[in-house]
């Protein structure tokens, strides 16, 4: 998850580490939701593209 947010969203691992526990939990839930969405789209043959933060 840390690599995903660093490479795709430009959020450094230290930023995530310094977040309150509740915020880190929410970030994890959003990450899992996006993975599920990507899997569903992949099964339909529709790749999901995200824009890089850079």
PDB file of C-alpha atoms in Angstrom:
ATOM      1  CA  UNK A   1       0.000   0.000   0.000  1.00  0.00           C
ATOM      2  CA  UNK A   2       2.811   2.431   0.823  1.00  0.00           C
ATOM      3  CA  UNK A   3       4.435   1.938  -2.573  1.00  0.00           C
ATOM      4  CA  UNK A   4       1.064   2.408  -4.287  1.00  0.00           C
ATOM      5  CA  UNK A   5       0.441   5.770  -2.640  1.00  0.00           C
ATOM      6  CA  UNK A   6       4.006   6.918  -3.234  1.00  0.00           C
ATOM      7  CA  UNK A   7       4.107   5.900  -6.910  1.00  0.00           C
ATOM      8  CA  UNK A   8       0.525   6.762  -7.905  1.00  0.00           C
ATOM      9  CA  UNK A   9      -0.480   9.594  -5.604  1.00  0.00           C
ATOM     10  CA  UNK A  10       2.807  11.173  -4.574  1.00  0.00           C
ATOM     11  CA  UNK A  11       2.212  10.555  -0.859  1.00  0.00           C
ATOM     12  CA  UNK A  12       5.418   9.643   0.964  1.00  0.00           C
ATOM     13  CA  UNK A  13       5.370   6.681   3.359  1.00  0.00           C
ATOM     14  CA  UNK A  14       6.409   8.988   6.206  1.00  0.00           C
ATOM     15  CA  UNK A  15       3.278  11.071   5.627  1.00  0.00           C
ATOM     16  CA  UNK A  16       1.137   7.967   5.990  1.00  0.00           C
ATOM     17  CA  UNK A  17       3.107   6.845   9.047  1.00  0.00           C
ATOM     18  CA  UNK A  18       2.508  10.221  10.718  1.00  0.00           C
ATOM     19  CA  UNK A  19      -1.278  10.154  10.128  1.00  0.00           C
ATOM     20  CA  UNK A  20      -3.619   9.442  13.029  1.00  0.00           C
ATOM     21  CA  UNK A  21      -4.660   5.776  13.223  1.00  0.00           C
ATOM     22  CA  UNK A  22      -8.219   6.531  12.073  1.00  0.00           C
ATOM     23  CA  UNK A  23      -6.998   8.347   9.000  1.00  0.00           C
ATOM     24  CA  UNK A  24      -4.610   5.501   8.129  1.00  0.00           C
ATOM     25  CA  UNK A  25      -7.490   3.046   8.500  1.00  0.00           C
ATOM     26  CA  UNK A  26      -9.652   5.105   6.153  1.00  0.00           C
ATOM     27  CA  UNK A  27      -6.802   5.318   3.642  1.00  0.00           C
ATOM     28  CA  UNK A  28      -6.503   1.515   3.771  1.00  0.00           C
ATOM     29  CA  UNK A  29     -10.264   1.123   3.181  1.00  0.00           C
ATOM     30  CA  UNK A  30     -10.097   3.430   0.147  1.00  0.00           C
ATOM     31  CA  UNK A  31      -7.091   1.475  -1.154  1.00  0.00           C
ATOM     32  CA  UNK A  32      -8.987  -1.801  -0.865  1.00  0.00           C
ATOM     33  CA  UNK A  33     -12.050  -0.292  -2.542  1.00  0.00           C
ATOM     34  CA  UNK A  34      -9.947   0.843  -5.484  1.00  0.00           C
ATOM     35  CA  UNK A  35      -8.355  -2.594  -5.797  1.00  0.00           C
ATOM     36  CA  UNK A  36     -11.800  -4.206  -5.907  1.00  0.00           C
ATOM     37  CA  UNK A  37     -12.945  -1.703  -8.532  1.00  0.00           C
ATOM     38  CA  UNK A  38      -9.843  -2.417 -10.632  1.00  0.00           C
ATOM     39  CA  UNK A  39     -10.474  -6.168 -10.409  1.00  0.00           C
ATOM     40  CA  UNK A  40     -14.089  -5.755 -11.526  1.00  0.00           C
ATOM     41  CA  UNK A  41     -13.081  -3.584 -14.475  1.00  0.00           C
ATOM     42  CA  UNK A  42     -10.302  -5.997 -15.432  1.00  0.00           C
ATOM     43  CA  UNK A  43     -12.816  -8.851 -15.558  1.00  0.00           C
ATOM     44  CA  UNK A  44     -14.908  -6.760 -17.941  1.00  0.00           C
ATOM     45  CA  UNK A  45     -11.854  -5.995 -20.065  1.00  0.00           C
ATOM     46  CA  UNK A  46     -11.908  -2.302 -19.176  1.00  0.00           C
ATOM     47  CA  UNK A  47      -8.598  -1.200 -17.656  1.00  0.00           C
ATOM     48  CA  UNK A  48      -8.723   1.578 -15.079  1.00  0.00           C
ATOM     49  CA  UNK A  49      -6.190   4.357 -15.465  1.00  0.00           C
ATOM     50  CA  UNK A  50      -5.243   6.722 -12.671  1.00  0.00           C
ATOM     51  CA  UNK A  51      -3.469  10.019 -13.103  1.00  0.00           C
ATOM     52  CA  UNK A  52      -0.140  10.389 -11.429  1.00  0.00           C
ATOM     53  CA  UNK A  53       0.302  13.167  -8.898  1.00  0.00           C
ATOM     54  CA  UNK A  54       3.432  14.282 -10.771  1.00  0.00           C
TER      55      UNK A  54
END
